[in-house]
Tab-separated table of C-alpha atoms in Angstrom:
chain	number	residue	atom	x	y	z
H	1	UNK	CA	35.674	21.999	-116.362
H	2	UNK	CA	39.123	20.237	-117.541
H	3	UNK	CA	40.006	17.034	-115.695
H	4	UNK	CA	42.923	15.172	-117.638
H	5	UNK	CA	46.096	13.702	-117.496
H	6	UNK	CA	47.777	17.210	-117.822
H	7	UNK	CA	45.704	18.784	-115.171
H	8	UNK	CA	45.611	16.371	-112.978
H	9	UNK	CA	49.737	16.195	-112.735
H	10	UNK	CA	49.766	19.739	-112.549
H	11	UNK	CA	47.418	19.806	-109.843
H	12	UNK	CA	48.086	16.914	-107.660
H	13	UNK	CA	51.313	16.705	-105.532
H	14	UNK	CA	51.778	13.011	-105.002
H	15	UNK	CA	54.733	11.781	-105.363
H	16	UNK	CA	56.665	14.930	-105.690
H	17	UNK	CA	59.562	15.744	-103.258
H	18	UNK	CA	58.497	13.112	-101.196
H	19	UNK	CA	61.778	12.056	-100.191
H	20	UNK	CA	62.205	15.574	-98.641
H	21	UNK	CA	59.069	16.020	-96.985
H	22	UNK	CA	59.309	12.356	-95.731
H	23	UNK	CA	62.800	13.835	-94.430
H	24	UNK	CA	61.215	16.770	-92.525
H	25	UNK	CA	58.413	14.793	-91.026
H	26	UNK	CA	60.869	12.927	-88.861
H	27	UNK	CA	62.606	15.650	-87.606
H	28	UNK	CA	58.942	17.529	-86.891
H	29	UNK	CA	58.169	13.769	-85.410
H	30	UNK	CA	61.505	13.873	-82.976
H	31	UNK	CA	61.245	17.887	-81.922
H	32	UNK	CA	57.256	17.588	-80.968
H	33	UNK	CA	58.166	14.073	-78.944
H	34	UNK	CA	60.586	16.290	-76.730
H	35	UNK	CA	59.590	16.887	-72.819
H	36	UNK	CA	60.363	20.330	-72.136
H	37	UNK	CA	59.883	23.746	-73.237
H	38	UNK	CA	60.615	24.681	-76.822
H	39	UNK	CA	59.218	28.072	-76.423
H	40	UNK	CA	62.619	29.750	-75.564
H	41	UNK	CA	64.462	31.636	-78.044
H	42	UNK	CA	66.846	29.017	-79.319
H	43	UNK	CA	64.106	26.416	-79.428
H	44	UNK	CA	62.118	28.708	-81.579
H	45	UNK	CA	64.724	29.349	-84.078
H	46	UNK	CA	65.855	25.646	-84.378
H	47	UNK	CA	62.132	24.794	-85.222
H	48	UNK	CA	60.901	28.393	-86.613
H	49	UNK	CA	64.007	29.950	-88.439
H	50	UNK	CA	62.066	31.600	-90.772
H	51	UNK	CA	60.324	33.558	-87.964
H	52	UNK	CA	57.044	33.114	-88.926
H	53	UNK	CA	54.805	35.407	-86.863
H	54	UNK	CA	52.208	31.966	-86.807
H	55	UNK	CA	54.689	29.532	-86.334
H	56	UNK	CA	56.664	31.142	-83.324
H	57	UNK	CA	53.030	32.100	-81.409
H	58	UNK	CA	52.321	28.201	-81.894
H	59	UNK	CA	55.671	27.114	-80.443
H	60	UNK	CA	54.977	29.484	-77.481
H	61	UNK	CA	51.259	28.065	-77.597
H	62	UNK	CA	52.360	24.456	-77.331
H	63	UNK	CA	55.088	24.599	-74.679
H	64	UNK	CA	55.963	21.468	-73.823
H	65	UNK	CA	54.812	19.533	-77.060
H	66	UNK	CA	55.206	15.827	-75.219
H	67	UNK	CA	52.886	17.300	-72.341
H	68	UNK	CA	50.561	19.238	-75.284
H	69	UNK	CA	50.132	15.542	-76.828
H	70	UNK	CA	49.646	14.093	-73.561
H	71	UNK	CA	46.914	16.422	-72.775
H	72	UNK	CA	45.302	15.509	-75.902
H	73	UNK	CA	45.448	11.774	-76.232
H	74	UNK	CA	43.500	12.372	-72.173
H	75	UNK	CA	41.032	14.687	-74.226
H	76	UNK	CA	40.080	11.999	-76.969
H	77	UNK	CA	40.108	8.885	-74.201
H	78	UNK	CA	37.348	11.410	-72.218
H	79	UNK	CA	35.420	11.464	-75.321
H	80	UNK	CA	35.543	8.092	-75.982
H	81	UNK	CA	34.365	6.891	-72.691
H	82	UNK	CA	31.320	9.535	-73.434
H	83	UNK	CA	30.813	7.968	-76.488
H	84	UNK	CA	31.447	4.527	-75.562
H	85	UNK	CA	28.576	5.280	-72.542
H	86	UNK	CA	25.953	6.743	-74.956
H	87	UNK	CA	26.378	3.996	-77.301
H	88	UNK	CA	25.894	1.493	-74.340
H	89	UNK	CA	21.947	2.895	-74.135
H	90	UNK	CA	21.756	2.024	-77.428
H	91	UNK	CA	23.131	3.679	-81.319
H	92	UNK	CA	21.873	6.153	-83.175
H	93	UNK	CA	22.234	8.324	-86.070
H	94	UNK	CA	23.972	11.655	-85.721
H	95	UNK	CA	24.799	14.098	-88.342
H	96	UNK	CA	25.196	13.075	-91.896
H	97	UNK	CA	23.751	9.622	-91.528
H	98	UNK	CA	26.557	8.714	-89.414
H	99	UNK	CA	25.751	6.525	-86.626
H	100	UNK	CA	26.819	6.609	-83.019
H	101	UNK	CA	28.714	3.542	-83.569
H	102	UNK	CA	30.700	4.700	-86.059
H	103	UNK	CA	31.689	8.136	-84.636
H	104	UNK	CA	32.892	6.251	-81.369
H	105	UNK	CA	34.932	3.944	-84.309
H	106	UNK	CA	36.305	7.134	-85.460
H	107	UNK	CA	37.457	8.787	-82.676
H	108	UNK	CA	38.521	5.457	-80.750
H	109	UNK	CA	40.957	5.146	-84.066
H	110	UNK	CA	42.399	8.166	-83.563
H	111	UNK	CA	42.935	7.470	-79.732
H	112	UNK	CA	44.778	4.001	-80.804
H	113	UNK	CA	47.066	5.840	-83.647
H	114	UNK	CA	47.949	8.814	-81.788
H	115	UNK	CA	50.371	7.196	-79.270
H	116	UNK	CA	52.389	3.928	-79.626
H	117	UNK	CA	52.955	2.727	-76.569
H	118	UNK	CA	55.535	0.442	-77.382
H	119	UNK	CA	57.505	2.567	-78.203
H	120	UNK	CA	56.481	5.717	-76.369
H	121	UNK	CA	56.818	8.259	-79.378
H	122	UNK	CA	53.723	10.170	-80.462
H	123	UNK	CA	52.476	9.892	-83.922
H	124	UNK	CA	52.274	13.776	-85.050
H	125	UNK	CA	50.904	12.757	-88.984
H	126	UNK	CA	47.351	12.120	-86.738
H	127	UNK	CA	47.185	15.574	-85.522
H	128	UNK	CA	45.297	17.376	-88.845
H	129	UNK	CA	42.620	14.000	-88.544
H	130	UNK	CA	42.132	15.094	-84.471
H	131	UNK	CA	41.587	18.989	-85.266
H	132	UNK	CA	39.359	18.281	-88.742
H	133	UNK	CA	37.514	15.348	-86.483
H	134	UNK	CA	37.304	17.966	-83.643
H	135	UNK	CA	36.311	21.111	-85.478
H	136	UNK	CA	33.468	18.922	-87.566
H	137	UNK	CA	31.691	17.313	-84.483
H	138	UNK	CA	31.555	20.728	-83.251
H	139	UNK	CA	29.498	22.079	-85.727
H	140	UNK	CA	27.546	19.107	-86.342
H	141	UNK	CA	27.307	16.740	-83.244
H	142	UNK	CA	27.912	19.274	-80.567
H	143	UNK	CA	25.963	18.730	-77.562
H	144	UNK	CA	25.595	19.635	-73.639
H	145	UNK	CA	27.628	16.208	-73.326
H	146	UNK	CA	30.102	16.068	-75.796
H	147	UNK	CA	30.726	20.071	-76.141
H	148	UNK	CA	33.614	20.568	-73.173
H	149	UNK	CA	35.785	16.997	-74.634
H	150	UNK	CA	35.571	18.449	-78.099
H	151	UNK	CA	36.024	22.506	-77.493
H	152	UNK	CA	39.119	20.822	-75.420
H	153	UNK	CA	40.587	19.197	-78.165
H	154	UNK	CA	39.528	21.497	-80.711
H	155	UNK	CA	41.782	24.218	-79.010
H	156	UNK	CA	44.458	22.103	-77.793
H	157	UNK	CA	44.826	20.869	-81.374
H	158	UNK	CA	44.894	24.379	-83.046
H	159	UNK	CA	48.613	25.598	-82.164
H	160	UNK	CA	49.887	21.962	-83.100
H	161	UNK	CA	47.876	22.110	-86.323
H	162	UNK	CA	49.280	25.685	-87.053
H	163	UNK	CA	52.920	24.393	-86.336
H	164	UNK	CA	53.509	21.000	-87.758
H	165	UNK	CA	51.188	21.803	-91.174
H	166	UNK	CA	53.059	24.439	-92.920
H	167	UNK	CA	56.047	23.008	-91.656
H	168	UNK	CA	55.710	19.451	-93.365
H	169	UNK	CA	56.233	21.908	-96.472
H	170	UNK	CA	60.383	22.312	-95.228
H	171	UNK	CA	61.459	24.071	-92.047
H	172	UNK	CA	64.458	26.505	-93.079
H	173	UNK	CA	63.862	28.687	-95.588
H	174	UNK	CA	65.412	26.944	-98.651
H	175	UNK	CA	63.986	23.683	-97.426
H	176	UNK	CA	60.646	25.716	-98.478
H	177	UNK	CA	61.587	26.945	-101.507
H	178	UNK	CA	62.937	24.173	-103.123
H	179	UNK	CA	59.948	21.736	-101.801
H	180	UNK	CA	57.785	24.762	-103.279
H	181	UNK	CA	59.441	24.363	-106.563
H	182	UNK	CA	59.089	21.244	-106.697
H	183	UNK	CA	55.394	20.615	-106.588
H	184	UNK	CA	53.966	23.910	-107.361
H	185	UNK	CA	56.055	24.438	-110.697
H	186	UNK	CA	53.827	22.911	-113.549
H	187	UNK	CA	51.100	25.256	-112.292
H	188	UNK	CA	53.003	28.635	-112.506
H	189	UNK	CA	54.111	27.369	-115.922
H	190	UNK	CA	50.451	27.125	-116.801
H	191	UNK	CA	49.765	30.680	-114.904
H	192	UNK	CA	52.462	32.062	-117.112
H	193	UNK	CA	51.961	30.906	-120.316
H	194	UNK	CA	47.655	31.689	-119.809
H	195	UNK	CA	48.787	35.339	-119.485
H	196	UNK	CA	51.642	35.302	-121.828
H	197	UNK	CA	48.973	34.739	-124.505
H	198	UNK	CA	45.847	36.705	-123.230
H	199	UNK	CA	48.607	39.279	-123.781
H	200	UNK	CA	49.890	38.136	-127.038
H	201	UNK	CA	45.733	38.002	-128.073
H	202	UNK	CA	45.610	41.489	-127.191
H	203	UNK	CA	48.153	42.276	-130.917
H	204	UNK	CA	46.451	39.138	-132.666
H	205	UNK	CA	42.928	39.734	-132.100
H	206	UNK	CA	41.642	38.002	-135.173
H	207	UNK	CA	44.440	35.322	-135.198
H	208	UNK	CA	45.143	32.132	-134.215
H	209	UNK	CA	46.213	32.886	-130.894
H	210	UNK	CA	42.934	33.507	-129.176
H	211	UNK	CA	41.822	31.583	-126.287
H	212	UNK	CA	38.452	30.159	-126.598
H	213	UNK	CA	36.727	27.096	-125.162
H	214	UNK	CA	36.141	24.234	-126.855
H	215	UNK	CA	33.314	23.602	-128.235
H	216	UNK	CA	32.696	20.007	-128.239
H	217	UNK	CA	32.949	20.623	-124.496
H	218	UNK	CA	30.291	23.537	-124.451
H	219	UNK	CA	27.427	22.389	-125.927
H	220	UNK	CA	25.371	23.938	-122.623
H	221	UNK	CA	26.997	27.213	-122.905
H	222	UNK	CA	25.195	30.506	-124.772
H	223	UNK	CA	28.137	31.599	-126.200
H	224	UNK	CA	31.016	28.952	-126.729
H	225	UNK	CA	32.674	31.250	-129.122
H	226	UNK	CA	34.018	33.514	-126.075
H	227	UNK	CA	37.193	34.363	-125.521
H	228	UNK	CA	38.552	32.825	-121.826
H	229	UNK	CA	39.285	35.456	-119.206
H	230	UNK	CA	39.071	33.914	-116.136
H	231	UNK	CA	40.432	29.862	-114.884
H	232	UNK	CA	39.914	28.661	-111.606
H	233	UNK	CA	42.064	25.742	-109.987
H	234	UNK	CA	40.774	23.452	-107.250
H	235	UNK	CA	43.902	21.919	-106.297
H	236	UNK	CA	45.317	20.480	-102.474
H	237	UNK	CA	46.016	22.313	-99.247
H	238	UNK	CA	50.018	20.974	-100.275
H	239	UNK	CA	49.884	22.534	-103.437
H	240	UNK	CA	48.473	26.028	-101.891
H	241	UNK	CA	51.314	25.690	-99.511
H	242	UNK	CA	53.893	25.608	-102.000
H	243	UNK	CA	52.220	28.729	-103.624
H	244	UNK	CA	52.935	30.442	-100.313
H	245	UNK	CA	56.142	29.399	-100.207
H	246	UNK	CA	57.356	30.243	-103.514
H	247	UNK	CA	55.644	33.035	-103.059
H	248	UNK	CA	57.683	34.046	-99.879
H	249	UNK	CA	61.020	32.555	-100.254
H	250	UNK	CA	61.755	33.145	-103.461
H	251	UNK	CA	65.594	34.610	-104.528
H	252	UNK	CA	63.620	36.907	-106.738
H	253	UNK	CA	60.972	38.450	-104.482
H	254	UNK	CA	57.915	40.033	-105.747
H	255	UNK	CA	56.123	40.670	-103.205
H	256	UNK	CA	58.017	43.231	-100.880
H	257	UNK	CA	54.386	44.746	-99.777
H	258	UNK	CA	52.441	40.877	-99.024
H	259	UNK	CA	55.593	39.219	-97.033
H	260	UNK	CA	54.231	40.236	-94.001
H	261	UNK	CA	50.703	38.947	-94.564
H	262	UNK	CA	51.601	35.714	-95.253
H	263	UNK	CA	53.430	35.979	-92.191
H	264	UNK	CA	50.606	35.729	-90.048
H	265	UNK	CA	48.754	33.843	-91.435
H	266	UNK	CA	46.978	31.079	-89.105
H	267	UNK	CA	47.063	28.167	-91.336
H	268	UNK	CA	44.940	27.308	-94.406
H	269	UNK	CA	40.950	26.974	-93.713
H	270	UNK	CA	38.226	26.256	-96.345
H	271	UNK	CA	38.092	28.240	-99.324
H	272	UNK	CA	42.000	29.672	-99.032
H	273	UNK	CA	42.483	31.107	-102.145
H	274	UNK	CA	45.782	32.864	-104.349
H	275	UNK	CA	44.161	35.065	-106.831
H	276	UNK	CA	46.208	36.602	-109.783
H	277	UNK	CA	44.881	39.244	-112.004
H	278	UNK	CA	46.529	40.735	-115.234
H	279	UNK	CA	45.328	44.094	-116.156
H	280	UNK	CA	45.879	46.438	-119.041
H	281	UNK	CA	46.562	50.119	-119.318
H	282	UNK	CA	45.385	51.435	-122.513
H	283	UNK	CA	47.460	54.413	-121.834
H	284	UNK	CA	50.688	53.280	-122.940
H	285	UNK	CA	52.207	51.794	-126.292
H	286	UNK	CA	51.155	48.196	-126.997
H	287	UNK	CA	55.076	47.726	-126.701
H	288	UNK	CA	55.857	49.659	-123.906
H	289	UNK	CA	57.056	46.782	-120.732
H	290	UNK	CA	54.042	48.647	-118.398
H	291	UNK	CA	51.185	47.800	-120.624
H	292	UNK	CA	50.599	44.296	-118.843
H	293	UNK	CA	50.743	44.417	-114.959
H	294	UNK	CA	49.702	41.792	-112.662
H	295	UNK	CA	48.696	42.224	-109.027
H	296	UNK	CA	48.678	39.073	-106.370
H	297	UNK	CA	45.791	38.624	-103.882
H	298	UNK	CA	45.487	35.994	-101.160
H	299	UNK	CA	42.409	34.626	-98.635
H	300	UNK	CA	42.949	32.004	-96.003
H	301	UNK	CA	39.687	31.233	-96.176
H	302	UNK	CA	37.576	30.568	-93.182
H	303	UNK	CA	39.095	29.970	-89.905
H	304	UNK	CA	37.951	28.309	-86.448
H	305	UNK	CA	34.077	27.882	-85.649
H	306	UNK	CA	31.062	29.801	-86.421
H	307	UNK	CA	29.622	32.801	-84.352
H	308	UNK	CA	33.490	33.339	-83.307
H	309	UNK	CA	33.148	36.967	-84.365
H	310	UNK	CA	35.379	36.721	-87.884
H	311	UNK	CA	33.343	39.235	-89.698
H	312	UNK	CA	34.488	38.627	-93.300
H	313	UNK	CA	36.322	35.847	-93.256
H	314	UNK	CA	36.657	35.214	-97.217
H	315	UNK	CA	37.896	38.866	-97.402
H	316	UNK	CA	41.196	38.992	-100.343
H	317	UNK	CA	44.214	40.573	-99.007
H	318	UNK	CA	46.046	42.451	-101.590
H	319	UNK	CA	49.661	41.172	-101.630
H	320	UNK	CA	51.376	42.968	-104.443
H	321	UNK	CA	50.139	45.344	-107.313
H	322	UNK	CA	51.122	46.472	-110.274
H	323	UNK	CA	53.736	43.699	-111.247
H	324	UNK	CA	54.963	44.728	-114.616
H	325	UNK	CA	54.070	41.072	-116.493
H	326	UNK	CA	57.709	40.862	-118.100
H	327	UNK	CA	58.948	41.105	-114.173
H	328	UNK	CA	56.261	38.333	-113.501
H	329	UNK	CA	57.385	36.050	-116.476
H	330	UNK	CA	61.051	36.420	-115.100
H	331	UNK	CA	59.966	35.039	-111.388
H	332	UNK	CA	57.927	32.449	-113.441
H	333	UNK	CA	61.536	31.479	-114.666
H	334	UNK	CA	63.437	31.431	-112.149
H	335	UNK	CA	61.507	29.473	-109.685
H	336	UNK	CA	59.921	26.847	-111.625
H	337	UNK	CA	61.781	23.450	-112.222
C-alpha cells in the first residue's frame, strides 16, 4: 500500500477545476429552484444535452424540482418530529453507538440547511447528505416508526441524487470532458506509463526495467522479489466520475461498444469500479502493434437497499476489448493535461 505525496495528488481532486464545477453548481442550484415542469423536451435538453438515458429518466422523475424539494424538506420535518417525540421518552443508543440524540441532531441539520428561508432558494449541495443519511438509517435504524419517513425520502431523494451528482462533473458535453481532464489526468498518466513498461519488461526480462515491490516496504510478504501485475486505486466518487467522462466524451473514442452502458448507468454506489486489463498474444511478433491489447471493464457497484432483488450487483460490464495498447497510449495523450 503506497500513500505519498505523489499518490495522494494523483488521487485526490481538491482543488482541481474548481472554478468550473463551482460554475456549474449554480446553474444546477438556479434550474432545480424552478417551479414548473422541466420534464418537457426542451427542458430536458437545456439540463440533459448529452442525453443521458439516467439523467433524462431523473428529469422526468423529478418534475417539478421546487415541488420535489418541497416534498422533501416535509419528509425530513415528519421525521424529525418522530425523532424529536422518541427522544422526549428518553435517548438511547441506536446503531453504531450513535445515540438518539444525535441522529435527531443529524437529521434536524439537514432540515435547517436544506432550505433558506430568507431567501427562499433551496440548497441542492445537501441533497447527496439526505439520500446517504436516508439510505443508512434504512439499513440500520429502520423501524415500524421511522420506516414510511425514511423509505419517503429515500425514494424522493434518488432521481435528484441521480441528476444533480454526475452533473456537478459539467453539464454539456465538453463541460465534461474538459472537467474530466482536468482531475482525472495524473491517473491515466500513471495507467499508461504502468503498462507501457509491463510491456517494455516483457523484451527486458532480466533488465532494469522490471517492476518489483520494494522491499523495505515488504518485509511481511513471501516473495518481495515478484514482479507487480496487478495495482488497485481507492480514489473519490469525483475522480471515478471523471473516468466516466473521459471515458465517454472523449474526441478520440475508444469505446464505441461501452457508450451505451455508461449511459444508463444509475449513479455511482459502493464498490463502483473501472477495471483495465492488458493482455498478451504470444501469437504474434514481439514487434508487431497487436501484441499488447487492453480491454476496459466497468461496475457501478451496489445500488439501492438490500433484498431489492439486484442479483449480482458487483457484476463487471465489459466496455471495450481488444484495444491495441499503441491505440490506448494515443487516447492516454490526447486527453490528459
Amino acid at each position: 500500500v503506497s500513500k505519498d505525496e505523489a499518490a495522494t495528488r494523483m488521487l485526490d481532486d481538491s482543488g482541481k477545476e474548481e472554478a468550473s464545477r463551482k460554475a456549474i453548481k449554480s446553474v444546477l442550484k438556479e434550474a432545480l429552484n424552478q417551479d414548473h415542469e422541466i420534464s418537457d423536451a426542451l427542458s430536458l435538453n437545456q439540463l440533459a444535452p448529452t442525453q443521458s438515458v439516467t439523467l433524462v429518466q431523473a428529469l422526468k422523475n423529478i418534475g417539478n424540482p421546487r415541488q420535489a424539494l418541497s416534498r422533501l424538506r416535509e419528509g425530513v420535518l415528519e421525521l424529525c418530529q418522530i425523532l424529536a417525540t422518541q427522544l422526549h421518552e428518553g435517548d438511547r443508543l441506536v446503531y453504531g453507538n450513535e445515540t438518539l440524540a444525535l441522529m435527531y441532531a443529524r437529521w434536524n441539520k439537514l432540515y435547517a440547511s436544506l432550505y433558506n428561508s430568507s431567501k427562499d432558494v433551496f440548497d441542492i449541495s445537501k441533497i447527496p447528505d439526505i439520500y446517504d443519511c436516508a439510505t443508512y438509517d434504512l439499513l440500520h435504524n429502520n423501524s415500524e416508526a421511522l420506516h414510511n419517513p425514511l423509505y419517503q425520502i429515500y425514494e424522493l431523494t434518488v432521481p435528484l441524487e441521480n441528476y444533480v451528482v454526475p452533473q456537478e462533473y459539467g453539464i454539456t458535453q465538453s463541460d465534461k470532458l474538459q472537467i474530466g481532464r482536468g482531475i482525472s489526468s495524473d491517473l491515466w498518466r500513471k495507467i499508461s506509463s504502468d503498462f507501457r513498461n509491463s510491456a517494455a519488461d516483457k523484451f527486458e526480462i532480466e533488465g532494469e526495467s522490471q517492476i518489483r515491490l520494494d522491499e523495505s516496504d515488504a518485509r511481511d510478504v513471501k516473495t518481495p522479489t515478484r514482479r507487480v501485475k496487478t495495482r488497485l486505486y481507492f480514489t473519490s466518487e469525483s475522480l471515478l466520475h471523471s473516468l466516466i467522462n473521459v471515458l465517454s466524451y472523449s474526441e478520440h473514442p475508444i469505446l464505441p461498444n461501452g457508450l451505451e452502458v455508461l449511459s444508463t448507468v444509475p449513479g455511482l454506489g459502493f464498490l463502483t469500479q473501472v477495471v483495465l486489463t492488458m493482455h498478451e498474444n504470444n501469437d504474434v511478433p514481439f514487434d508487431d502493434p497487436n501484441r499488447f491489447f487492453v480491454s476496459i471493464m466497468y461496475s457501478d457497484g451496489i445500488h439501492g437497499l438490500p433484498r431489492q432483488g439486484n442479483s449480482d450487483p458487483l457484476s463487471l460490464e465489459p466496455l471495450q476489448q481488444n484495444i491495441p495498447l499503441d491505440h490506448f497510449m494515443q487516447f492516454v495523450d490526447e486527453i490528459t493535461v
